[in-house]
Structure formats: C-alpha cells, structure tokens
Amino acid sequence: MPNFSYENIMAPFKTPVYQNALASAADVVGFRLEGTAKVDFPDGRMRLSSVLDPALGQAANYVYWCDRELPSDVLIEWDFTPLSQTGLCMMFFSAKNCNGGSVFDAAPRSGKYNQYNNSDINTFHVSYYRLLSIHNAGEKLRTCNLRKSKGFHMAAQGGDPIPELKYCKPPFRLSIFKNGPLIAFYVDRIPSFVFYDDGETYGPLLTGGHMGFRQMSPTIGEYANLTVRTL
C-alpha cells in the first residue's frame, strides 16, 4: 500500500513557487473578493469576517481569490485560526474557466455557492471546520469533504481533526497535496483523506489554476504563512 504519511508525500515538493505571510494589507494587493466581507489584519494575520446576516443564506457568503496562478502539481499549506464557534471554511484550488482560461475569465460571481459548483468553472474544493448545524446535522463525526466541480461531485471524505472553538489550540497547519491524479488533505500532518482521480468518473483531470479562501456567514477565521511548493 502506498505510504501517504505527510513526510513521504512532502519529500518531492522542495521548490517554493509562492510564499505569502498574509500579515498585512500589502500582502493581498491583487487578491479578488467575490461577495461581501471584511478583510483586516488586527493580529498580523489575515482575518476574514462575515458582514452580512446569515439569514441571507448564500448571498452572505464569499470567496477571496489569490491572484497567483499555480502549477498543476502542488503542496499548498497555510495556518488557520478559527475565531467563531460556528463556521464552515473551504479552500478552492485548481480553479479554471471551463474553457481552460483563467477562473477570472468566467462570468461575474457574488459568493453564492452554485456559481462555483455548477457554473462555468472547474475546480476542487476542500471544506473543513464544518460547524454550521445546517451542514453537520445528523453526522456522527465531523468530516472534511473534497468536491470536484463542475458538477458538485463528492470525491472524498475524511475525519476533521479541528475541534470546537473552546477546545482549539490554534493555529492549525493545513496541507493540500496534489500530484497528478492524487489529492490528499492533512491537518497538522494528520491525514484526513486521500483521493485518486481517474479522470473519467468526475470529469477530466484538473491542471493548474487559482486557489481561493471561502467562508460561510457568520464564520470568522484567520490565515497566515501561505506556502506553495512544486516538484
């Protein structure tokens, strides 16, 4: 059986292609916000806060895209600090227009989920810190989910090691590994899931593209020390 320990999968990814401390407004010049949110840096970390009433549903949510286009094979890592008891966070990656162009070539978006999972872009996204009751009702254990779109396909699920806020000792180091058809997700080097994409079941393999932070209202979260490595 392949060894998917964090140390083993990280070994080939030695070349940093992008590093961002996410410590001040100067670090996010060029980032693109879709939807309405507050972005500030009160503790030297990028804080994303909802400003719209959760009662607005999907209209209250948003995506904050990094402006850097990334290689196909990457190890994306960042620090995450939850600041709200309820929440749902996601990371989009390998996001492109369905025609192969930039994700920014697609139609204008406002943060509503259907504009990302079944529209004119292809992307993966990992969801974690899934504490909103509307999303974990009936779950025996909280999970991290990997979906592939266009099509809203549930590709993989795994346990979420991030506890409720009162038990948290952040920051948590999150890692997305993508090498050809293999994708894996880790929290503090603890594996959550591994997925092999056959390039057929959920559509062709995704290559390159952009990454973006997504939060659902009323989540508040902080992010820091974003690093992207390639082979």
PDB file of C-alpha atoms in Angstrom:
ATOM      1  CA  MET A   1       0.000   0.000   0.000  1.00  0.00           C
ATOM      2  CA  PRO A   2       1.366   3.461  -0.842  1.00  0.00           C
ATOM      3  CA  ASN A   3       2.744   5.486   2.039  1.00  0.00           C
ATOM      4  CA  PHE A   4       0.677   8.662   2.368  1.00  0.00           C
ATOM      5  CA  SER A   5       2.325   9.911   5.543  1.00  0.00           C
ATOM      6  CA  TYR A   6       2.882  13.663   5.496  1.00  0.00           C
ATOM      7  CA  GLU A   7       6.659  13.214   5.477  1.00  0.00           C
ATOM      8  CA  ASN A   8       6.515  10.893   2.495  1.00  0.00           C
ATOM      9  CA  ILE A   9       4.233  12.981   0.295  1.00  0.00           C
ATOM     10  CA  MET A  10       6.063  16.220   1.101  1.00  0.00           C
ATOM     11  CA  ALA A  11       9.512  14.868   0.242  1.00  0.00           C
ATOM     12  CA  PRO A  12       9.439  15.590  -3.539  1.00  0.00           C
ATOM     13  CA  PHE A  13       7.952  19.081  -3.085  1.00  0.00           C
ATOM     14  CA  LYS A  14      11.122  21.049  -2.453  1.00  0.00           C
ATOM     15  CA  THR A  15      10.692  24.115  -4.672  1.00  0.00           C
ATOM     16  CA  PRO A  16       8.718  27.063  -3.239  1.00  0.00           C
ATOM     17  CA  VAL A  17       6.854  28.824  -6.033  1.00  0.00           C
ATOM     18  CA  TYR A  18       4.804  31.187  -3.852  1.00  0.00           C
ATOM     19  CA  GLN A  19       5.071  32.403  -0.274  1.00  0.00           C
ATOM     20  CA  ASN A  20       2.847  34.948   1.447  1.00  0.00           C
ATOM     21  CA  ALA A  21       2.849  35.791   5.151  1.00  0.00           C
ATOM     22  CA  LEU A  22      -0.716  37.177   4.866  1.00  0.00           C
ATOM     23  CA  ALA A  23       0.340  39.604   7.582  1.00  0.00           C
ATOM     24  CA  SER A  24      -0.813  42.961   6.205  1.00  0.00           C
ATOM     25  CA  ALA A  25      -2.914  44.595   3.512  1.00  0.00           C
ATOM     26  CA  ALA A  26       0.207  44.899   1.349  1.00  0.00           C
ATOM     27  CA  ASP A  27       0.350  41.084   1.152  1.00  0.00           C
ATOM     28  CA  VAL A  28      -3.044  40.788  -0.525  1.00  0.00           C
ATOM     29  CA  VAL A  29      -2.784  43.500  -3.150  1.00  0.00           C
ATOM     30  CA  GLY A  30      -4.236  41.862  -6.264  1.00  0.00           C
ATOM     31  CA  PHE A  31      -6.408  39.358  -4.364  1.00  0.00           C
ATOM     32  CA  ARG A  32     -10.029  39.352  -5.557  1.00  0.00           C
ATOM     33  CA  LEU A  33     -13.073  39.292  -3.287  1.00  0.00           C
ATOM     34  CA  GLU A  34     -16.323  37.855  -4.631  1.00  0.00           C
ATOM     35  CA  GLY A  35     -19.171  38.678  -2.305  1.00  0.00           C
ATOM     36  CA  THR A  36     -19.135  40.940   0.743  1.00  0.00           C
ATOM     37  CA  ALA A  37     -16.693  40.506   3.630  1.00  0.00           C
ATOM     38  CA  LYS A  38     -14.339  42.339   5.938  1.00  0.00           C
ATOM     39  CA  VAL A  39     -10.626  41.688   5.377  1.00  0.00           C
ATOM     40  CA  ASP A  40      -8.270  43.063   8.024  1.00  0.00           C
ATOM     41  CA  PHE A  41      -5.084  42.191   9.925  1.00  0.00           C
ATOM     42  CA  PRO A  42      -5.557  43.050  13.624  1.00  0.00           C
ATOM     43  CA  ASP A  43      -3.143  40.367  14.881  1.00  0.00           C
ATOM     44  CA  GLY A  44      -0.719  40.300  11.970  1.00  0.00           C
ATOM     45  CA  ARG A  45      -2.810  37.569  10.297  1.00  0.00           C
ATOM     46  CA  MET A  46      -5.392  37.889   7.540  1.00  0.00           C
ATOM     47  CA  ARG A  47      -8.790  37.888   9.216  1.00  0.00           C
ATOM     48  CA  LEU A  48     -11.888  37.179   7.115  1.00  0.00           C
ATOM     49  CA  SER A  49     -15.162  38.161   8.739  1.00  0.00           C
ATOM     50  CA  SER A  50     -18.733  37.941   7.547  1.00  0.00           C
ATOM     51  CA  VAL A  51     -20.557  41.257   7.498  1.00  0.00           C
ATOM     52  CA  LEU A  52     -23.934  40.150   6.144  1.00  0.00           C
ATOM     53  CA  ASP A  53     -26.708  38.446   8.090  1.00  0.00           C
ATOM     54  CA  PRO A  54     -26.566  34.618   7.819  1.00  0.00           C
ATOM     55  CA  ALA A  55     -30.331  34.778   7.229  1.00  0.00           C
ATOM     56  CA  LEU A  56     -29.488  35.921   3.694  1.00  0.00           C
ATOM     57  CA  GLY A  57     -28.250  32.404   3.002  1.00  0.00           C
ATOM     58  CA  GLN A  58     -25.779  32.013   0.163  1.00  0.00           C
ATOM     59  CA  ALA A  59     -25.896  35.751  -0.526  1.00  0.00           C
ATOM     60  CA  ALA A  60     -23.986  36.282   2.763  1.00  0.00           C
ATOM     61  CA  ASN A  61     -21.011  34.087   1.763  1.00  0.00           C
ATOM     62  CA  TYR A  62     -17.874  34.937  -0.186  1.00  0.00           C
ATOM     63  CA  VAL A  63     -14.624  33.779  -1.829  1.00  0.00           C
ATOM     64  CA  TYR A  64     -11.279  35.558  -1.595  1.00  0.00           C
ATOM     65  CA  TRP A  65      -9.075  34.520  -4.513  1.00  0.00           C
ATOM     66  CA  CYS A  66      -5.294  34.602  -4.520  1.00  0.00           C
ATOM     67  CA  ASP A  67      -4.140  36.356  -7.693  1.00  0.00           C
ATOM     68  CA  ARG A  68      -1.304  33.878  -8.363  1.00  0.00           C
ATOM     69  CA  GLU A  69      -1.906  31.068 -10.868  1.00  0.00           C
ATOM     70  CA  LEU A  70      -0.392  27.859  -9.528  1.00  0.00           C
ATOM     71  CA  PRO A  71       1.248  24.824 -11.181  1.00  0.00           C
ATOM     72  CA  SER A  72      -0.657  21.568 -11.619  1.00  0.00           C
ATOM     73  CA  ASP A  73       1.352  19.598  -9.046  1.00  0.00           C
ATOM     74  CA  VAL A  74       1.475  21.469  -5.762  1.00  0.00           C
ATOM     75  CA  LEU A  75       1.693  21.288  -1.998  1.00  0.00           C
ATOM     76  CA  ILE A  76      -0.407  24.177  -0.621  1.00  0.00           C
ATOM     77  CA  GLU A  77      -0.029  24.935   3.095  1.00  0.00           C
ATOM     78  CA  TRP A  78      -1.391  27.642   5.385  1.00  0.00           C
ATOM     79  CA  ASP A  79      -2.099  28.377   9.064  1.00  0.00           C
ATOM     80  CA  PHE A  80      -5.744  28.531  10.132  1.00  0.00           C
ATOM     81  CA  THR A  81      -7.090  30.028  13.366  1.00  0.00           C
ATOM     82  CA  PRO A  82     -10.863  29.787  13.971  1.00  0.00           C
ATOM     83  CA  LEU A  83     -12.374  32.661  15.948  1.00  0.00           C
ATOM     84  CA  SER A  84     -16.072  31.761  15.833  1.00  0.00           C
ATOM     85  CA  GLN A  85     -17.936  28.882  17.420  1.00  0.00           C
ATOM     86  CA  THR A  86     -19.944  28.288  14.249  1.00  0.00           C
ATOM     87  CA  GLY A  87     -18.404  28.075  10.834  1.00  0.00           C
ATOM     88  CA  LEU A  88     -17.662  26.443   7.547  1.00  0.00           C
ATOM     89  CA  CYS A  89     -14.449  27.106   5.661  1.00  0.00           C
ATOM     90  CA  MET A  90     -13.282  25.949   2.251  1.00  0.00           C
ATOM     91  CA  MET A  91     -10.226  26.158   0.044  1.00  0.00           C
ATOM     92  CA  PHE A  92     -10.725  26.176  -3.710  1.00  0.00           C
ATOM     93  CA  PHE A  93      -7.796  25.023  -5.860  1.00  0.00           C
ATOM     94  CA  SER A  94      -7.060  24.086  -9.460  1.00  0.00           C
ATOM     95  CA  ALA A  95      -9.785  26.564 -10.425  1.00  0.00           C
ATOM     96  CA  LYS A  96     -10.122  27.499 -14.089  1.00  0.00           C
ATOM     97  CA  ASN A  97     -12.728  28.577 -16.573  1.00  0.00           C
ATOM     98  CA  CYS A  98     -14.424  25.559 -18.160  1.00  0.00           C
ATOM     99  CA  ASN A  99     -12.899  26.636 -21.478  1.00  0.00           C
ATOM    100  CA  GLY A 100      -9.406  26.344 -19.994  1.00  0.00           C
ATOM    101  CA  GLY A 101      -8.784  30.044 -19.345  1.00  0.00           C
ATOM    102  CA  SER A 102      -8.395  31.855 -16.046  1.00  0.00           C
ATOM    103  CA  VAL A 103     -11.021  31.498 -13.339  1.00  0.00           C
ATOM    104  CA  PHE A 104     -11.334  35.273 -13.645  1.00  0.00           C
ATOM    105  CA  ASP A 105     -12.479  34.913 -17.267  1.00  0.00           C
ATOM    106  CA  ALA A 106     -15.725  33.317 -16.086  1.00  0.00           C
ATOM    107  CA  ALA A 107     -18.965  35.193 -15.509  1.00  0.00           C
ATOM    108  CA  PRO A 108     -19.077  37.609 -12.526  1.00  0.00           C
ATOM    109  CA  ARG A 109     -19.723  35.855  -9.205  1.00  0.00           C
ATOM    110  CA  SER A 110     -21.036  37.123  -5.865  1.00  0.00           C
ATOM    111  CA  GLY A 111     -20.243  34.320  -3.420  1.00  0.00           C
ATOM    112  CA  LYS A 112     -23.351  32.184  -3.943  1.00  0.00           C
ATOM    113  CA  TYR A 113     -22.335  28.546  -3.898  1.00  0.00           C
ATOM    114  CA  ASN A 114     -23.993  27.474  -7.164  1.00  0.00           C
ATOM    115  CA  GLN A 115     -21.784  29.967  -9.002  1.00  0.00           C
ATOM    116  CA  TYR A 116     -18.800  27.786  -8.086  1.00  0.00           C
ATOM    117  CA  ASN A 117     -20.018  24.201  -8.047  1.00  0.00           C
ATOM    118  CA  ASN A 118     -22.153  24.046 -11.175  1.00  0.00           C
ATOM    119  CA  SER A 119     -21.449  27.003 -13.418  1.00  0.00           C
ATOM    120  CA  ASP A 120     -18.692  27.912 -15.870  1.00  0.00           C
ATOM    121  CA  ILE A 121     -15.635  26.974 -13.803  1.00  0.00           C
ATOM    122  CA  ASN A 122     -13.895  23.701 -12.955  1.00  0.00           C
ATOM    123  CA  THR A 123     -12.348  23.389  -9.508  1.00  0.00           C
ATOM    124  CA  PHE A 124     -11.681  21.246  -6.472  1.00  0.00           C
ATOM    125  CA  HIS A 125     -12.574  22.434  -3.008  1.00  0.00           C
ATOM    126  CA  VAL A 126     -11.865  21.115   0.460  1.00  0.00           C
ATOM    127  CA  SER A 127     -14.307  22.001   3.241  1.00  0.00           C
ATOM    128  CA  TYR A 128     -13.179  21.935   6.878  1.00  0.00           C
ATOM    129  CA  TYR A 129     -14.214  23.346  10.287  1.00  0.00           C
ATOM    130  CA  ARG A 130     -17.773  22.389   9.373  1.00  0.00           C
ATOM    131  CA  LEU A 131     -19.600  23.564  12.498  1.00  0.00           C
ATOM    132  CA  LEU A 132     -22.713  25.118  10.986  1.00  0.00           C
ATOM    133  CA  SER A 133     -25.633  22.981  12.124  1.00  0.00           C
ATOM    134  CA  ILE A 134     -27.245  23.083   8.700  1.00  0.00           C
ATOM    135  CA  HIS A 135     -24.256  21.182   7.359  1.00  0.00           C
ATOM    136  CA  ASN A 136     -23.493  18.657  10.086  1.00  0.00           C
ATOM    137  CA  ALA A 137     -26.980  17.785  11.288  1.00  0.00           C
ATOM    138  CA  GLY A 138     -27.159  14.027  11.705  1.00  0.00           C
ATOM    139  CA  GLU A 139     -23.415  13.449  11.308  1.00  0.00           C
ATOM    140  CA  LYS A 140     -21.890  11.143  13.889  1.00  0.00           C
ATOM    141  CA  LEU A 141     -18.454  12.639  13.214  1.00  0.00           C
ATOM    142  CA  ARG A 142     -17.470  15.888  11.567  1.00  0.00           C
ATOM    143  CA  THR A 143     -15.754  15.454   8.247  1.00  0.00           C
ATOM    144  CA  CYS A 144     -13.552  17.245   5.769  1.00  0.00           C
ATOM    145  CA  ASN A 145     -15.032  16.937   2.281  1.00  0.00           C
ATOM    146  CA  LEU A 146     -13.433  17.085  -1.148  1.00  0.00           C
ATOM    147  CA  ARG A 147     -15.709  18.051  -4.018  1.00  0.00           C
ATOM    148  CA  LYS A 148     -14.937  18.317  -7.704  1.00  0.00           C
ATOM    149  CA  SER A 149     -16.846  20.669  -9.946  1.00  0.00           C
ATOM    150  CA  LYS A 150     -18.315  21.398 -12.409  1.00  0.00           C
ATOM    151  CA  GLY A 151     -20.943  19.045 -11.065  1.00  0.00           C
ATOM    152  CA  PHE A 152     -20.720  19.181  -7.246  1.00  0.00           C
ATOM    153  CA  HIS A 153     -19.263  15.659  -7.073  1.00  0.00           C
ATOM    154  CA  MET A 154     -18.380  14.326  -3.615  1.00  0.00           C
ATOM    155  CA  ALA A 155     -14.950  12.875  -4.327  1.00  0.00           C
ATOM    156  CA  ALA A 156     -13.676  12.032  -0.824  1.00  0.00           C
ATOM    157  CA  GLN A 157     -14.390  12.426   2.884  1.00  0.00           C
ATOM    158  CA  GLY A 158     -12.271  12.109   5.992  1.00  0.00           C
ATOM    159  CA  GLY A 159     -12.277  12.992   9.660  1.00  0.00           C
ATOM    160  CA  ASP A 160     -11.817  16.634  10.668  1.00  0.00           C
ATOM    161  CA  PRO A 161      -9.230  16.911  13.487  1.00  0.00           C
ATOM    162  CA  ILE A 162     -10.081  20.578  14.192  1.00  0.00           C
ATOM    163  CA  PRO A 163     -12.199  20.640  17.392  1.00  0.00           C
ATOM    164  CA  GLU A 164     -14.840  23.071  18.519  1.00  0.00           C
ATOM    165  CA  LEU A 165     -13.547  26.525  19.352  1.00  0.00           C
ATOM    166  CA  LYS A 166     -13.465  26.009  23.121  1.00  0.00           C
ATOM    167  CA  TYR A 167     -11.067  23.086  22.667  1.00  0.00           C
ATOM    168  CA  CYS A 168      -8.897  24.670  19.959  1.00  0.00           C
ATOM    169  CA  LYS A 169      -5.191  25.347  20.347  1.00  0.00           C
ATOM    170  CA  PRO A 170      -4.505  27.134  17.059  1.00  0.00           C
ATOM    171  CA  PRO A 171      -3.049  27.785  14.654  1.00  0.00           C
ATOM    172  CA  PHE A 172      -3.648  24.597  12.675  1.00  0.00           C
ATOM    173  CA  ARG A 173      -1.339  23.886   9.743  1.00  0.00           C
ATOM    174  CA  LEU A 174      -3.437  22.731   6.770  1.00  0.00           C
ATOM    175  CA  SER A 175      -1.921  20.995   3.752  1.00  0.00           C
ATOM    176  CA  ILE A 176      -3.343  20.132   0.327  1.00  0.00           C
ATOM    177  CA  PHE A 177      -1.249  17.734  -1.740  1.00  0.00           C
ATOM    178  CA  LYS A 178      -1.931  17.390  -5.470  1.00  0.00           C
ATOM    179  CA  ASN A 179       0.339  15.305  -7.683  1.00  0.00           C
ATOM    180  CA  GLY A 180      -1.178  14.168 -10.978  1.00  0.00           C
ATOM    181  CA  PRO A 181      -4.321  12.170 -10.114  1.00  0.00           C
ATOM    182  CA  LEU A 182      -3.588  12.013  -6.366  1.00  0.00           C
ATOM    183  CA  ILE A 183      -5.009  14.505  -3.871  1.00  0.00           C
ATOM    184  CA  ALA A 184      -4.623  14.386  -0.089  1.00  0.00           C
ATOM    185  CA  PHE A 185      -5.508  16.693   2.799  1.00  0.00           C
ATOM    186  CA  TYR A 186      -3.757  16.987   6.178  1.00  0.00           C
ATOM    187  CA  VAL A 187      -4.377  18.925   9.406  1.00  0.00           C
ATOM    188  CA  ASP A 188      -1.227  19.342  11.493  1.00  0.00           C
ATOM    189  CA  ARG A 189       0.256  16.489   9.445  1.00  0.00           C
ATOM    190  CA  ILE A 190      -2.660  14.214  10.368  1.00  0.00           C
ATOM    191  CA  PRO A 191      -4.141  12.705   7.173  1.00  0.00           C
ATOM    192  CA  SER A 192      -7.836  13.353   6.583  1.00  0.00           C
ATOM    193  CA  PHE A 193      -8.383  11.778   3.156  1.00  0.00           C
ATOM    194  CA  VAL A 194      -6.633  10.579   0.006  1.00  0.00           C
ATOM    195  CA  PHE A 195      -8.350  10.638  -3.395  1.00  0.00           C
ATOM    196  CA  TYR A 196      -7.312   9.109  -6.716  1.00  0.00           C
ATOM    197  CA  ASP A 197      -8.891  10.927  -9.669  1.00  0.00           C
ATOM    198  CA  ASP A 198      -9.333   8.553 -12.608  1.00  0.00           C
ATOM    199  CA  GLY A 199     -10.054  11.470 -14.949  1.00  0.00           C
ATOM    200  CA  GLU A 200     -13.359   9.930 -16.038  1.00  0.00           C
ATOM    201  CA  THR A 201     -15.824   9.448 -13.167  1.00  0.00           C
ATOM    202  CA  TYR A 202     -15.982  13.141 -12.263  1.00  0.00           C
ATOM    203  CA  GLY A 203     -14.597  14.621 -15.467  1.00  0.00           C
ATOM    204  CA  PRO A 204     -11.066  15.197 -16.807  1.00  0.00           C
ATOM    205  CA  LEU A 205      -8.068  15.812 -14.562  1.00  0.00           C
ATOM    206  CA  LEU A 206      -7.724  19.426 -13.437  1.00  0.00           C
ATOM    207  CA  THR A 207      -4.419  21.185 -14.022  1.00  0.00           C
ATOM    208  CA  GLY A 208      -3.005  24.494 -12.838  1.00  0.00           C
ATOM    209  CA  GLY A 209      -5.418  27.246 -11.877  1.00  0.00           C
ATOM    210  CA  HIS A 210      -6.072  29.516  -8.897  1.00  0.00           C
ATOM    211  CA  MET A 211      -6.769  28.983  -5.205  1.00  0.00           C
ATOM    212  CA  GLY A 212      -9.272  30.866  -3.064  1.00  0.00           C
ATOM    213  CA  PHE A 213     -10.434  31.071   0.556  1.00  0.00           C
ATOM    214  CA  ARG A 214     -14.175  30.667   1.154  1.00  0.00           C
ATOM    215  CA  GLN A 215     -16.116  31.256   4.355  1.00  0.00           C
ATOM    216  CA  MET A 216     -19.799  30.987   5.137  1.00  0.00           C
ATOM    217  CA  SER A 217     -21.509  33.590   7.330  1.00  0.00           C
ATOM    218  CA  PRO A 218     -21.108  34.046  10.307  1.00  0.00           C
ATOM    219  CA  THR A 219     -17.633  32.466  10.303  1.00  0.00           C
ATOM    220  CA  ILE A 220     -14.586  34.434  11.454  1.00  0.00           C
ATOM    221  CA  GLY A 221     -11.200  32.935  10.654  1.00  0.00           C
ATOM    222  CA  GLU A 222      -7.566  33.992  10.431  1.00  0.00           C
ATOM    223  CA  TYR A 223      -4.984  32.837   7.903  1.00  0.00           C
ATOM    224  CA  ALA A 224      -1.191  33.139   7.759  1.00  0.00           C
ATOM    225  CA  ASN A 225       2.031  31.737   6.315  1.00  0.00           C
ATOM    226  CA  LEU A 226       0.711  30.586   2.946  1.00  0.00           C
ATOM    227  CA  THR A 227       3.303  28.489   1.119  1.00  0.00           C
ATOM    228  CA  VAL A 228       3.051  26.705  -2.230  1.00  0.00           C
ATOM    229  CA  ARG A 229       5.674  24.192  -3.334  1.00  0.00           C
ATOM    230  CA  THR A 230       6.005  22.188  -6.511  1.00  0.00           C
ATOM    231  CA  LEU A 231       8.049  19.192  -7.633  1.00  0.00           C
TER     232      LEU A 231
END
